[in-house]
CSV table of C-alpha atoms (C1' of nucleotides) in Angstrom, one decimal:
chain,number,residue,atom,x,y,z
A,1,MET,CA,-5.0,-7.2,-32.3
A,2,LYS,CA,-3.3,-10.5,-33.1
A,3,ALA,CA,-0.5,-9.9,-30.2
A,4,GLU,CA,-3.2,-10.0,-27.5
A,5,ASN,CA,-4.4,-13.4,-28.9
A,6,GLN,CA,-0.8,-14.6,-29.2
A,7,ALA,CA,-0.2,-13.5,-25.9
A,8,LEU,CA,-3.4,-15.3,-24.4
A,9,GLN,CA,-2.9,-18.4,-26.4
A,10,SER,CA,0.6,-18.9,-25.1
A,11,ALA,CA,-0.6,-18.2,-21.7
A,12,GLY,CA,-3.0,-21.2,-22.3
A,13,LEU,CA,-6.0,-18.9,-22.2
A,14,ARG,CA,-8.7,-18.8,-24.9
A,15,ALA,CA,-8.8,-15.6,-26.5
A,16,THR,CA,-12.3,-14.3,-25.7
A,17,LEU,CA,-13.2,-11.1,-26.5
A,18,PRO,CA,-13.4,-9.9,-22.5
A,19,ARG,CA,-9.7,-11.0,-22.2
A,20,VAL,CA,-8.5,-9.5,-25.1
A,21,ARG,CA,-10.3,-6.1,-24.1
A,22,ILE,CA,-8.9,-6.2,-20.6
A,23,LEU,CA,-5.3,-7.0,-21.7
A,24,GLN,CA,-5.6,-4.2,-24.4
A,25,MET,CA,-7.0,-1.6,-21.8
A,26,LEU,CA,-4.1,-2.6,-19.3
A,27,GLU,CA,-1.6,-2.0,-22.2
A,28,SER,CA,-3.2,1.3,-23.2
A,29,ILE,CA,-3.2,2.7,-19.6
A,30,ASP,CA,0.0,1.1,-18.4
A,31,GLU,CA,1.9,4.1,-19.7
A,32,GLU,CA,0.9,6.7,-17.5
A,33,ARG,CA,-1.2,5.4,-14.3
A,34,HIS,CA,-0.4,1.9,-13.8
A,35,HIS,CA,-1.5,0.3,-10.8
A,36,LEU,CA,-5.2,0.0,-11.5
A,37,THR,CA,-7.8,-1.6,-9.0
A,38,ALA,CA,-10.1,-4.2,-10.6
A,39,GLU,CA,-12.9,-1.5,-10.1
A,40,ASP,CA,-10.7,1.2,-12.1
A,41,LEU,CA,-10.3,-1.3,-14.9
A,42,TYR,CA,-13.9,-2.1,-14.8
A,43,ARG,CA,-15.0,1.7,-15.0
A,44,HIS,CA,-12.4,2.5,-17.7
A,45,LEU,CA,-13.8,-0.6,-19.7
A,46,HIS,CA,-17.2,0.6,-19.2
A,47,GLN,CA,-16.3,4.2,-20.3
A,48,ALA,CA,-14.9,2.5,-23.6
A,49,GLY,CA,-18.2,1.0,-24.2
A,50,GLU,CA,-17.2,-2.5,-23.3
A,51,ASP,CA,-19.8,-4.3,-21.2
A,52,ILE,CA,-17.7,-6.6,-19.1
A,53,GLY,CA,-19.0,-7.7,-15.5
A,54,LEU,CA,-16.9,-6.9,-12.8
A,55,SER,CA,-16.5,-10.5,-11.8
A,56,THR,CA,-15.2,-11.2,-15.3
A,57,VAL,CA,-12.7,-8.4,-14.6
A,58,TYR,CA,-11.6,-10.1,-11.4
A,59,ARG,CA,-11.7,-13.6,-12.6
A,60,VAL,CA,-9.6,-12.5,-15.7
A,61,LEU,CA,-6.9,-10.5,-13.6
A,62,THR,CA,-6.4,-13.5,-11.5
A,63,GLN,CA,-6.0,-15.6,-14.6
A,64,PHE,CA,-3.5,-13.0,-15.9
A,65,GLU,CA,-1.7,-13.3,-12.6
A,66,GLN,CA,-1.4,-16.9,-12.4
A,67,ALA,CA,0.1,-16.7,-16.1
A,68,GLY,CA,2.5,-14.4,-15.1
A,69,LEU,CA,1.0,-11.5,-17.4
A,70,VAL,CA,0.3,-9.2,-14.6
A,71,ALA,CA,1.5,-8.5,-11.2
A,72,ARG,CA,-0.8,-7.9,-8.1
A,73,HIS,CA,0.1,-5.7,-5.2
A,74,ASN,CA,-1.5,-5.5,-2.0
A,75,PHE,CA,-0.6,-2.1,-0.6
A,76,ASP,CA,-1.6,-1.0,3.0
A,77,ASN,CA,-5.2,-0.1,2.0
A,78,GLY,CA,-7.6,-3.1,1.6
A,79,HIS,CA,-7.7,-3.4,-2.2
A,80,SER,CA,-5.3,-5.0,-4.7
A,81,VAL,CA,-3.8,-3.0,-7.5
A,82,PHE,CA,-2.8,-4.8,-10.7
A,83,GLU,CA,0.0,-3.9,-13.3
A,84,LEU,CA,1.2,-5.4,-16.4
A,85,SER,CA,4.5,-7.4,-15.2
A,86,SER,CA,7.3,-5.9,-17.4
A,87,GLY,CA,9.5,-8.9,-16.6
A,88,GLU,CA,11.7,-6.8,-14.2
A,89,GLU,CA,10.9,-7.0,-10.7
A,90,HIS,CA,10.8,-3.7,-8.8
A,91,ASP,CA,9.7,-2.0,-5.6
A,92,HIS,CA,7.4,0.7,-4.8
A,93,MET,CA,7.2,4.1,-3.2
A,94,VAL,CA,3.8,5.5,-2.4
A,95,CYS,CA,3.2,9.0,-1.5
A,96,VAL,CA,1.0,9.0,1.5
A,97,ASP,CA,-0.3,12.7,0.5
A,98,THR,CA,-0.9,12.3,-3.1
A,99,ASN,CA,-1.1,8.4,-3.7
A,100,GLU,CA,1.5,8.8,-6.4
A,101,ILE,CA,3.5,5.7,-7.0
A,102,VAL,CA,7.3,5.7,-8.0
A,103,GLU,CA,8.8,2.4,-9.0
A,104,PHE,CA,12.4,1.7,-8.5
A,105,ARG,CA,15.2,-1.2,-8.2
A,106,ASP,CA,18.0,-1.3,-6.3
A,107,PRO,CA,20.7,-4.2,-6.6
A,108,VAL,CA,22.5,-3.3,-3.4
A,109,ILE,CA,19.1,-4.1,-1.4
A,110,GLU,CA,18.1,-6.9,-3.8
A,111,ARG,CA,21.7,-8.5,-2.8
A,112,ARG,CA,21.1,-8.0,0.8
A,113,GLN,CA,17.9,-9.4,0.7
A,114,HIS,CA,19.2,-12.7,-0.8
A,115,GLU,CA,22.0,-12.9,1.7
A,116,ILE,CA,19.6,-12.3,4.7
A,117,ALA,CA,17.1,-15.0,3.3
A,118,ALA,CA,19.9,-17.4,2.9
A,119,ALA,CA,21.4,-16.8,6.3
A,120,HIS,CA,18.0,-18.0,7.8
A,121,GLY,CA,18.0,-21.1,5.5
A,122,TYR,CA,15.5,-19.6,2.9
A,123,ASP,CA,15.4,-19.0,-0.8
A,124,ILE,CA,13.3,-15.9,-1.7
A,125,VAL,CA,10.3,-16.8,-3.7
A,126,GLY,CA,8.8,-13.2,-3.9
A,127,ARG,CA,9.4,-9.9,-2.5
A,128,ALA,CA,7.3,-6.7,-1.6
A,129,LEU,CA,9.2,-3.6,-0.5
A,130,VAL,CA,6.8,-0.6,-0.1
A,131,LEU,CA,7.9,2.7,1.2
A,132,ARG,CA,5.5,5.0,2.4
A,133,VAL,CA,6.8,8.4,1.6
A,134,ARG,CA,6.0,12.2,1.7
A,135,LYS,CA,7.4,14.9,-0.5
A,136,ARG,CA,10.0,16.6,1.4
A,137,PRO,CA,9.5,20.5,1.9
B,1,MET,CA,-1.6,-4.3,36.0
B,2,LYS,CA,-0.7,-0.6,36.7
B,3,ALA,CA,1.9,-0.6,33.9
B,4,GLU,CA,-0.8,-1.1,31.4
B,5,ASN,CA,-3.0,1.6,32.9
B,6,GLN,CA,0.0,3.9,32.6
B,7,ALA,CA,0.5,2.9,28.9
B,8,LEU,CA,-3.0,3.5,28.2
B,9,GLN,CA,-3.4,7.0,29.9
B,10,SER,CA,-0.2,8.3,28.3
B,11,ALA,CA,-1.8,7.2,24.9
B,12,GLY,CA,-4.6,9.4,25.6
B,13,LEU,CA,-7.0,6.2,26.0
B,14,ARG,CA,-9.2,5.6,29.0
B,15,ALA,CA,-8.2,2.5,31.0
B,16,THR,CA,-11.1,0.5,30.4
B,17,LEU,CA,-11.2,-3.3,31.2
B,18,PRO,CA,-11.2,-4.4,27.3
B,19,ARG,CA,-8.3,-2.2,26.6
B,20,VAL,CA,-6.4,-3.3,29.6
B,21,ARG,CA,-7.2,-7.2,28.7
B,22,ILE,CA,-6.3,-6.9,25.2
B,23,LEU,CA,-2.9,-5.1,26.0
B,24,GLN,CA,-2.2,-7.9,28.5
B,25,MET,CA,-3.0,-10.3,26.0
B,26,LEU,CA,-0.7,-9.0,23.5
B,27,GLU,CA,2.1,-8.8,26.0
B,28,SER,CA,1.6,-12.4,27.2
B,29,ILE,CA,1.4,-13.9,23.7
B,30,ASP,CA,3.9,-11.5,22.1
B,31,GLU,CA,6.9,-13.6,23.0
B,32,GLU,CA,6.0,-16.7,20.8
B,33,ARG,CA,3.6,-16.1,18.2
B,34,HIS,CA,3.5,-12.3,17.6
B,35,HIS,CA,1.4,-11.3,14.5
B,36,LEU,CA,-2.1,-11.9,15.4
B,37,THR,CA,-5.2,-11.4,13.5
B,38,ALA,CA,-8.0,-9.7,15.2
B,39,GLU,CA,-9.8,-12.8,15.3
B,40,ASP,CA,-7.0,-14.8,16.7
B,41,LEU,CA,-6.8,-12.1,19.6
B,42,TYR,CA,-10.6,-12.4,19.9
B,43,ARG,CA,-10.4,-16.2,20.3
B,44,HIS,CA,-7.7,-16.0,22.7
B,45,LEU,CA,-9.6,-13.5,24.8
B,46,HIS,CA,-12.7,-16.0,25.0
B,47,GLN,CA,-10.5,-18.8,26.0
B,48,ALA,CA,-9.2,-16.7,28.8
B,49,GLY,CA,-12.7,-16.1,29.9
B,50,GLU,CA,-13.1,-12.5,28.8
B,51,ASP,CA,-16.1,-11.6,27.0
B,52,ILE,CA,-15.2,-8.9,24.5
B,53,GLY,CA,-16.9,-8.3,21.3
B,54,LEU,CA,-15.1,-8.7,18.1
B,55,SER,CA,-15.7,-5.1,16.9
B,56,THR,CA,-14.3,-3.9,20.2
B,57,VAL,CA,-11.1,-6.0,19.5
B,58,TYR,CA,-11.0,-4.2,16.1
B,59,ARG,CA,-11.7,-0.8,17.4
B,60,VAL,CA,-9.2,-1.3,20.2
B,61,LEU,CA,-6.4,-2.4,17.8
B,62,THR,CA,-7.1,0.5,15.7
B,63,GLN,CA,-6.8,2.9,18.5
B,64,PHE,CA,-3.5,1.2,19.6
B,65,GLU,CA,-2.2,1.5,16.3
B,66,GLN,CA,-2.9,5.3,16.0
B,67,ALA,CA,-1.4,5.6,19.3
B,68,GLY,CA,1.8,3.9,18.4
B,69,LEU,CA,1.6,0.6,20.8
B,70,VAL,CA,0.8,-1.5,17.8
B,71,ALA,CA,2.0,-2.2,14.3
B,72,ARG,CA,-0.4,-3.6,11.8
B,73,HIS,CA,0.9,-5.4,8.9
B,74,ASN,CA,-1.0,-6.3,5.5
B,75,PHE,CA,0.9,-9.4,4.2
B,76,ASP,CA,-0.3,-10.8,0.8
B,77,ASN,CA,-3.4,-12.6,2.4
B,78,GLY,CA,-6.5,-10.6,2.8
B,79,HIS,CA,-6.4,-9.9,6.6
B,80,SER,CA,-4.2,-7.7,8.8
B,81,VAL,CA,-2.1,-9.1,11.6
B,82,PHE,CA,-1.0,-7.0,14.6
B,83,GLU,CA,2.0,-7.1,17.0
B,84,LEU,CA,3.1,-4.9,19.9
B,85,SER,CA,5.5,-2.5,18.5
B,86,SER,CA,8.7,-2.8,20.1
B,87,GLY,CA,10.2,0.4,19.2
B,88,GLU,CA,12.6,-0.9,16.6
B,89,GLU,CA,11.2,-1.2,12.9
B,90,HIS,CA,11.7,-4.2,11.4
B,91,ASP,CA,11.1,-6.3,8.3
B,92,HIS,CA,9.5,-9.7,7.8
B,93,MET,CA,10.3,-12.8,6.1
B,94,VAL,CA,7.2,-15.1,5.8
B,95,CYS,CA,7.4,-18.6,4.5
B,96,VAL,CA,5.1,-19.5,2.0
B,97,ASP,CA,4.8,-23.0,3.0
B,98,THR,CA,4.6,-23.0,6.8
B,99,ASN,CA,3.3,-19.4,7.2
B,100,GLU,CA,6.3,-19.0,9.8
B,101,ILE,CA,7.4,-15.5,10.3
B,102,VAL,CA,10.9,-14.3,10.7
B,103,GLU,CA,11.7,-10.8,11.6
B,104,PHE,CA,15.0,-9.0,10.8
B,105,ARG,CA,16.5,-5.7,10.4
B,106,ASP,CA,19.3,-4.6,8.3
B,107,PRO,CA,21.1,-1.3,8.2
B,108,VAL,CA,22.4,-1.6,4.6
B,109,ILE,CA,19.1,-2.0,3.3
B,110,GLU,CA,17.7,0.8,5.5
B,111,ARG,CA,20.3,3.3,4.5
B,112,ARG,CA,19.8,2.4,0.9
B,113,GLN,CA,16.1,3.0,1.3
B,114,HIS,CA,16.8,6.5,2.6
B,115,GLU,CA,19.2,7.3,-0.3
B,116,ILE,CA,16.8,6.2,-2.8
B,117,ALA,CA,13.7,8.1,-1.3
B,118,ALA,CA,15.8,11.2,-0.9
B,119,ALA,CA,17.0,10.9,-4.7
B,120,HIS,CA,13.5,11.2,-5.4
B,121,GLY,CA,12.6,14.1,-3.1
B,122,TYR,CA,10.8,12.2,-0.7
B,123,ASP,CA,11.2,11.3,3.1
B,124,ILE,CA,10.3,7.9,4.3
B,125,VAL,CA,7.0,7.7,6.6
B,126,GLY,CA,7.1,4.1,6.8
B,127,ARG,CA,8.0,0.9,5.2
B,128,ALA,CA,7.2,-2.6,4.6
B,129,LEU,CA,9.5,-5.1,3.5
B,130,VAL,CA,8.1,-8.5,3.1
B,131,LEU,CA,10.0,-11.4,1.7
B,132,ARG,CA,8.2,-14.4,0.6
B,133,VAL,CA,10.5,-17.5,1.4
B,134,ARG,CA,10.8,-21.2,1.1
B,135,LYS,CA,13.1,-23.3,3.2
B,136,ARG,CA,16.1,-24.3,1.0
B,137,PRO,CA,16.4,-27.9,0.2
C,1,DT,C1',-20.8,-30.2,-30.2
C,2,DT,C1',-18.6,-29.4,-26.3
C,3,DG,C1',-16.3,-27.7,-22.7
C,4,DG,C1',-14.3,-23.5,-21.4
C,5,DT,C1',-16.3,-18.8,-20.3
C,6,DT,C1',-19.3,-14.8,-19.2
C,7,DG,C1',-22.7,-11.9,-16.4
C,8,DC,C1',-25.7,-11.6,-13.1
C,9,DA,C1',-27.0,-12.2,-8.4
C,10,DA,C1',-26.2,-14.0,-4.2
C,11,DA,C1',-22.4,-15.7,-1.1
C,12,DC,C1',-18.5,-14.4,1.5
C,13,DA,C1',-14.7,-12.6,4.6
C,14,DA,C1',-12.7,-9.0,6.9
C,15,DT,C1',-13.7,-4.8,8.8
C,16,DT,C1',-16.8,-0.9,10.3
C,17,DT,C1',-20.6,1.5,11.9
C,18,DG,C1',-25.4,2.9,14.4
C,19,DC,C1',-27.4,2.8,18.4
C,20,DA,C1',-29.0,1.9,22.8
C,21,DT,C1',-26.7,0.5,27.3
C,22,DA,C1',-22.8,0.3,30.3
C,23,DA,C1',-18.8,2.0,32.4
C,24,DA,C1',-15.3,5.7,33.4
C,25,DT,C1',-14.1,10.2,35.0
D,1,DA,C1',-23.7,13.8,35.8
D,2,DT,C1',-21.2,13.8,31.5
D,3,DT,C1',-18.7,11.9,28.4
D,4,DT,C1',-16.6,8.0,26.2
D,5,DA,C1',-16.7,2.9,25.4
D,6,DT,C1',-18.8,-1.6,24.7
D,7,DG,C1',-21.7,-5.1,22.8
D,8,DC,C1',-24.7,-6.5,19.5
D,9,DA,C1',-26.5,-6.8,15.0
D,10,DA,C1',-26.7,-4.5,10.8
D,11,DA,C1',-23.9,-2.2,6.9
D,12,DT,C1',-19.9,-1.7,3.9
D,13,DT,C1',-16.2,-3.1,1.3
D,14,DG,C1',-13.4,-6.0,-1.7
D,15,DT,C1',-13.7,-10.2,-3.8
D,16,DT,C1',-15.4,-15.0,-5.1
D,17,DT,C1',-18.8,-18.1,-6.6
D,18,DG,C1',-23.0,-20.7,-8.6
D,19,DC,C1',-25.3,-21.5,-12.4
D,20,DA,C1',-27.7,-20.8,-16.9
D,21,DA,C1',-26.8,-18.7,-21.2
D,22,DC,C1',-23.0,-18.2,-24.3
D,23,DC,C1',-19.2,-18.2,-27.4
D,24,DA,C1',-14.6,-20.1,-29.0
D,25,DA,C1',-12.3,-24.3,-30.5
DNA sequence: TTGGTTGCAAACAATTTGCATAAAT
DNA sequence: ATTTATGCAAATTGTTTGCAACCAA
């Protein structure tokens, strides 16, 4: 309980009950199925008896994103998914059949990205590599 | 003019006037500022005196996408951008300041992507690599 | 106390859909 | 003549916002 308060404080956010509950929920779920949509999270919270408004979930997620606590991804579909940001940047593979998500990192790709950006006179601010994949037969 | 009809026919689409006009517009604009939003296209068409409904633009773009004539991209923002698909797949760099878009291809990255997917038992169906960049000082 | 925060409902933006009309085969 | 496509307006979806009540500092 204190840990979350701490995290929120140092992010410059008041440790309100909704924020703490959302952070806890993200942590408790993050192990298995990360990448929750706002509505997913809202549903989980309600199943857990927490009566938090959907708009609050959105607001808090946005604040967490700005604070660097969570990362927001826009895959092909119309809606955003959120995950606790674990320090290390990574990319994603999304199975078109099962919607399964695999995370990965590859230093070779990352180095090339920087080289390419530099060759055009740019610095990389953020990146998003999403591979749409299908289980091979 | 016949060329567009041809392209539509072989895509299994009737060569209707709105479809032909949209295809022509995409071609005529594609040289400079590709990556149009549906509304962009709609506006361009109206400026050119074509009275085509926005919903038709959306419908036709979706059909073109399914036919492989155009590619749809979902960058971070909420809306989709479309571009004539030029056979060769490529990735994008988007300047966070100017919204400028640079396209690029890199064989090294592509090879690694396939290796990584394969290592997880997947085949790549599609990919989207977007680098958010900023002009270096 | 006091200013940030919440919940609700209404507002929004991007995109889709129902349906009567119009156009292509 | 039949079938598919269009335009318009209304519906949906995902997300944001205004505001009075509320809670943390």
